[in-house]
Short mmCIF file of N, CA and C in Angstrom, two decimals:
data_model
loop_
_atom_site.label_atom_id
_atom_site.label_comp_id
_atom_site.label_asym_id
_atom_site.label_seq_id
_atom_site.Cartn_x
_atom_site.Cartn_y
_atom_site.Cartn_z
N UNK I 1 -8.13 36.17 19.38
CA UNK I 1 -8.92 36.54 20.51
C UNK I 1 -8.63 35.64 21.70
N UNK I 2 -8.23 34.38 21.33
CA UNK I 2 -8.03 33.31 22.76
C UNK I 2 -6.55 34.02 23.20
N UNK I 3 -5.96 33.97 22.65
CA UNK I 3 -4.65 34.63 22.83
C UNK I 3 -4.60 35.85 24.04
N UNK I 4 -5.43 36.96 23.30
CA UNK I 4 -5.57 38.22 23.92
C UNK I 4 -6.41 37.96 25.30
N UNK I 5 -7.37 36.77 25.37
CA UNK I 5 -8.10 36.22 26.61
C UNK I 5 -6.69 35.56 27.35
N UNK I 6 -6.27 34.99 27.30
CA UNK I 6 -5.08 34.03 28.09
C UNK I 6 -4.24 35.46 28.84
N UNK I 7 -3.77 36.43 27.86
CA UNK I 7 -2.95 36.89 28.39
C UNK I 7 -3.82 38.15 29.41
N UNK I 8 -4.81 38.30 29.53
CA UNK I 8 -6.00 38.60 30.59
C UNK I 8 -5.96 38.44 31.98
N UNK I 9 -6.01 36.89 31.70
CA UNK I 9 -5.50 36.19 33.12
C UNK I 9 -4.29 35.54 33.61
N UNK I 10 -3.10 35.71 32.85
CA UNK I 10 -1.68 35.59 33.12
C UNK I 10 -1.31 37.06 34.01
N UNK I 11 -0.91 36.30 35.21
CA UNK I 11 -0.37 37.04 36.08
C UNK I 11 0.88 38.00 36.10
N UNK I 12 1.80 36.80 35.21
CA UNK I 12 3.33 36.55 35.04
C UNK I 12 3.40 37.91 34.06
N UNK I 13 2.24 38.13 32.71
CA UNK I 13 2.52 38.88 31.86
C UNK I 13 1.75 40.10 32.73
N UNK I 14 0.72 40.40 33.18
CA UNK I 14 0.40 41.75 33.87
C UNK I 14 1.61 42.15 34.72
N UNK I 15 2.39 41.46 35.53
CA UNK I 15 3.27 42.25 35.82
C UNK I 15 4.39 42.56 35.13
N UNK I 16 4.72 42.00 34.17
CA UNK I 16 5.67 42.50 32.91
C UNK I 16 4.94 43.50 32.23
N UNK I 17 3.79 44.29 32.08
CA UNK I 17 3.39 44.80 31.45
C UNK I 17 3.55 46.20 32.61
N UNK I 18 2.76 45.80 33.50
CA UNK I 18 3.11 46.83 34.61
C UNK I 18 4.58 47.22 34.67
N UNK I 19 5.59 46.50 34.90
CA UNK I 19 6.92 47.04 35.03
C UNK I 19 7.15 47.70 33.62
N UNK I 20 7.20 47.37 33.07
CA UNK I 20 7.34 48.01 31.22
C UNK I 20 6.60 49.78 31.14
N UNK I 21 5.41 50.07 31.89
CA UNK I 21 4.79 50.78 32.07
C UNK I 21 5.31 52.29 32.65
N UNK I 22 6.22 51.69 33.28
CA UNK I 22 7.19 53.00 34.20
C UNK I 22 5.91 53.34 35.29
N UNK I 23 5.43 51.94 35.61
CA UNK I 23 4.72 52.61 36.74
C UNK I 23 5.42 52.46 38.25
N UNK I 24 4.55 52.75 39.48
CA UNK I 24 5.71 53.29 40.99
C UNK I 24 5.19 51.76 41.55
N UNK I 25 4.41 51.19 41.06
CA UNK I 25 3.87 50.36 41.95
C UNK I 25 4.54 48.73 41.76
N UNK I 26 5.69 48.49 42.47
CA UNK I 26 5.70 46.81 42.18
C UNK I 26 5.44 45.47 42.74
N UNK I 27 5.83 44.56 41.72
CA UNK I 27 5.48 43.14 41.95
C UNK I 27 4.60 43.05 43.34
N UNK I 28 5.60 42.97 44.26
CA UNK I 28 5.06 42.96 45.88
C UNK I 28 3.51 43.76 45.99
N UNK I 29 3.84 45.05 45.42
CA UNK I 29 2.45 45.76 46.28
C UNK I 29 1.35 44.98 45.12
N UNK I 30 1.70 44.49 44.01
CA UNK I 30 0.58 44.22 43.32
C UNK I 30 0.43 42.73 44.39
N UNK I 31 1.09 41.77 44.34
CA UNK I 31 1.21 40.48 45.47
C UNK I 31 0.17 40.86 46.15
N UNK I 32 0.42 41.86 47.00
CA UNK I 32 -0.28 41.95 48.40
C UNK I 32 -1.57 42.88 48.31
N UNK I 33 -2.20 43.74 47.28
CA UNK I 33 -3.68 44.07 46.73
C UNK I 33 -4.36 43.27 46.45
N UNK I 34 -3.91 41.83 45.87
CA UNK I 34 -4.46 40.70 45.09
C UNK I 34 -4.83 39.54 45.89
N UNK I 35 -6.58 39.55 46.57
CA UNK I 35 -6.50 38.35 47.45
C UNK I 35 -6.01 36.99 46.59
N UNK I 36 -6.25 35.48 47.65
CA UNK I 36 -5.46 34.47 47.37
C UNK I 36 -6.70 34.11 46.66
N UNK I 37 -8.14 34.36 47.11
CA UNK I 37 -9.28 33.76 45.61
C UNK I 37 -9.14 34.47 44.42
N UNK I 38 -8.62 35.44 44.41
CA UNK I 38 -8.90 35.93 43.11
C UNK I 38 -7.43 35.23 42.26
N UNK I 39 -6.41 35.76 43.24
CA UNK I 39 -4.85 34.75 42.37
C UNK I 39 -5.59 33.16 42.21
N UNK I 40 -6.23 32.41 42.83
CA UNK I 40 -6.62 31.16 42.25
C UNK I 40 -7.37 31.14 41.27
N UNK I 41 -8.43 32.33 41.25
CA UNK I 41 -9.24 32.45 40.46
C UNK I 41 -8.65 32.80 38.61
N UNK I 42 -7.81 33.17 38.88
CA UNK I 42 -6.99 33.97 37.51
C UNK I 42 -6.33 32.58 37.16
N UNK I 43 -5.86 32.15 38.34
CA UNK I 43 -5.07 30.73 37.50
C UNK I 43 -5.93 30.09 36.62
N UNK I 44 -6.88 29.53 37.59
CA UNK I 44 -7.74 28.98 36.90
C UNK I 44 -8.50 28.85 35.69
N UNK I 45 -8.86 30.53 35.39
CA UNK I 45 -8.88 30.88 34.11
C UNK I 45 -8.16 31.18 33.14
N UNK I 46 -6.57 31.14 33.66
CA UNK I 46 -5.48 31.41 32.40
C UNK I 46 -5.43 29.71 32.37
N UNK I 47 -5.54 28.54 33.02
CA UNK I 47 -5.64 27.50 32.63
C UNK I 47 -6.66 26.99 31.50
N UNK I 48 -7.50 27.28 31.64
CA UNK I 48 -8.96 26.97 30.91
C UNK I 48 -8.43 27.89 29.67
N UNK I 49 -8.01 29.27 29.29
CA UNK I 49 -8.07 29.56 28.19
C UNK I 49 -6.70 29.12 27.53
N UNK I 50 -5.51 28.68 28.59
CA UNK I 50 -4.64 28.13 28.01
C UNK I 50 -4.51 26.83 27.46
N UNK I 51 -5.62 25.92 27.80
CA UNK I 51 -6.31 24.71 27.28
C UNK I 51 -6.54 24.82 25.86
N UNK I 52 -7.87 26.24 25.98
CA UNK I 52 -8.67 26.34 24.66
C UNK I 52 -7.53 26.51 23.86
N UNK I 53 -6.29 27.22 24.07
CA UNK I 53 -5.60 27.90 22.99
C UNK I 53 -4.73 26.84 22.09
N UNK I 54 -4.29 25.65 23.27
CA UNK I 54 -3.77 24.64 23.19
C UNK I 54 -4.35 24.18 22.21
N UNK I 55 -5.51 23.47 22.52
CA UNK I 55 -6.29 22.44 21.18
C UNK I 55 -6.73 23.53 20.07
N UNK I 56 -6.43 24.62 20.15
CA UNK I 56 -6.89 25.39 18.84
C UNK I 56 -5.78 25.54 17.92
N UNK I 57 -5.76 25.30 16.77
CA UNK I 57 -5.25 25.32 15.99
C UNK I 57 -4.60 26.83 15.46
N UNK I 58 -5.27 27.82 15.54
CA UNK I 58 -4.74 28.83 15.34
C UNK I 58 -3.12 29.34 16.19
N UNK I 59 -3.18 28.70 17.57
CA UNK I 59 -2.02 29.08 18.06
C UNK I 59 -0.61 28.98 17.88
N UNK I 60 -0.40 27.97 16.48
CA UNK I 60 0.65 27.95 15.82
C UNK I 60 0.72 27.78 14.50
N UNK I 61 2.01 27.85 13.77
CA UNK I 61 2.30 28.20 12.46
C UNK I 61 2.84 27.29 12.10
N UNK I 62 2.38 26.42 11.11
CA UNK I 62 3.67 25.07 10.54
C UNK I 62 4.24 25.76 10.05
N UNK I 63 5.86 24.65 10.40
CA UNK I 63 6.76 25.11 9.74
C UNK I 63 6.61 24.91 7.90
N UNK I 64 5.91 24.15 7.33
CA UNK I 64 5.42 24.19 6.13
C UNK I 64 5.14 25.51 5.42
N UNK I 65 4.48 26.55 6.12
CA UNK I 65 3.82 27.62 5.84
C UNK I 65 5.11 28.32 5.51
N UNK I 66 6.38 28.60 6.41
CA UNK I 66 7.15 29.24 6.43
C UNK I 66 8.24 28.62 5.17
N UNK I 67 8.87 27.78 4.94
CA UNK I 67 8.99 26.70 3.79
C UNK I 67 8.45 27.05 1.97
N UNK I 68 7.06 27.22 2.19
CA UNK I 68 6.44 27.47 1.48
C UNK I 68 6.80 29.27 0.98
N UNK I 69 6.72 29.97 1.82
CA UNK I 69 6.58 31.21 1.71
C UNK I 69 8.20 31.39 1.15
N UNK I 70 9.01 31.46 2.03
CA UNK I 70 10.75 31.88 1.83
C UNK I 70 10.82 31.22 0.94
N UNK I 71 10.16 29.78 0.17
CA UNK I 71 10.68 29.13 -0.95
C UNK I 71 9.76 29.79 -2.16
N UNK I 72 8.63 30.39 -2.23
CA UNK I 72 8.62 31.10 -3.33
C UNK I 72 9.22 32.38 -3.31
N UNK I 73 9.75 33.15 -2.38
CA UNK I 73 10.44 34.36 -2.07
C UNK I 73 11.91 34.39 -2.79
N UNK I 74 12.72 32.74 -2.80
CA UNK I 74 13.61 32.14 -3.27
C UNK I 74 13.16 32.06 -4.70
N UNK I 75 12.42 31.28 -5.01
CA UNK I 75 12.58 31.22 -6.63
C UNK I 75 11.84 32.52 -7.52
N UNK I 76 11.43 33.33 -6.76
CA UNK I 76 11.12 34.24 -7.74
C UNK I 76 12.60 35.48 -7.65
N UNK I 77 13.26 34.94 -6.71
CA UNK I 77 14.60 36.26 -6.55
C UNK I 77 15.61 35.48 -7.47
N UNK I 78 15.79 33.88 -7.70
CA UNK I 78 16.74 33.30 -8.42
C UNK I 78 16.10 33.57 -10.14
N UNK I 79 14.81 33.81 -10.06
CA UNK I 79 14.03 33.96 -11.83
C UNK I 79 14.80 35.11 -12.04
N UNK I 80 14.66 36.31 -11.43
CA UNK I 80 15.02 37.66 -12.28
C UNK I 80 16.37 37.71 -12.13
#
């Protein structure tokens, strides 16, 4: 859910999503619909949830996990 919040207020990814979209409208005209409080305002909050996501633990995968997994994937394909 922090994830799906961050990318909310990422600018960078709404307009990758928009272009991906096959929509008529670009970068620029979105630029220039978008006052300069609200672009500060979005920063601001993709900062704050990019914080939360930071100190949360869920946002990454040890490499242990992966280790773990391919190495029983390994010894049960070398058993049979």
């Amino acid at each position: 859910q922090l994830k799906y919040l961050d990318s909310l207020f990422d600018m960078a990814h709404a307009k990758k999503k928009l272009e991906g979209s096959g929509s008529t409208i670009t970068e620029k005209e979105v630029d220039k619909s978008i006052s300069r409080e609200d672009k500060d305002a979005f920063a601001m909050l993709h900062g704050f949830s990019g914080h939360s996501l930071n100190k949360s633990g869920y946002n990454w995968v040890s490499g242990s996990f992966f280790q773990t997994l391919f190495g029983m994937c390994q010894a049960a394909s070398t058993a049979t």
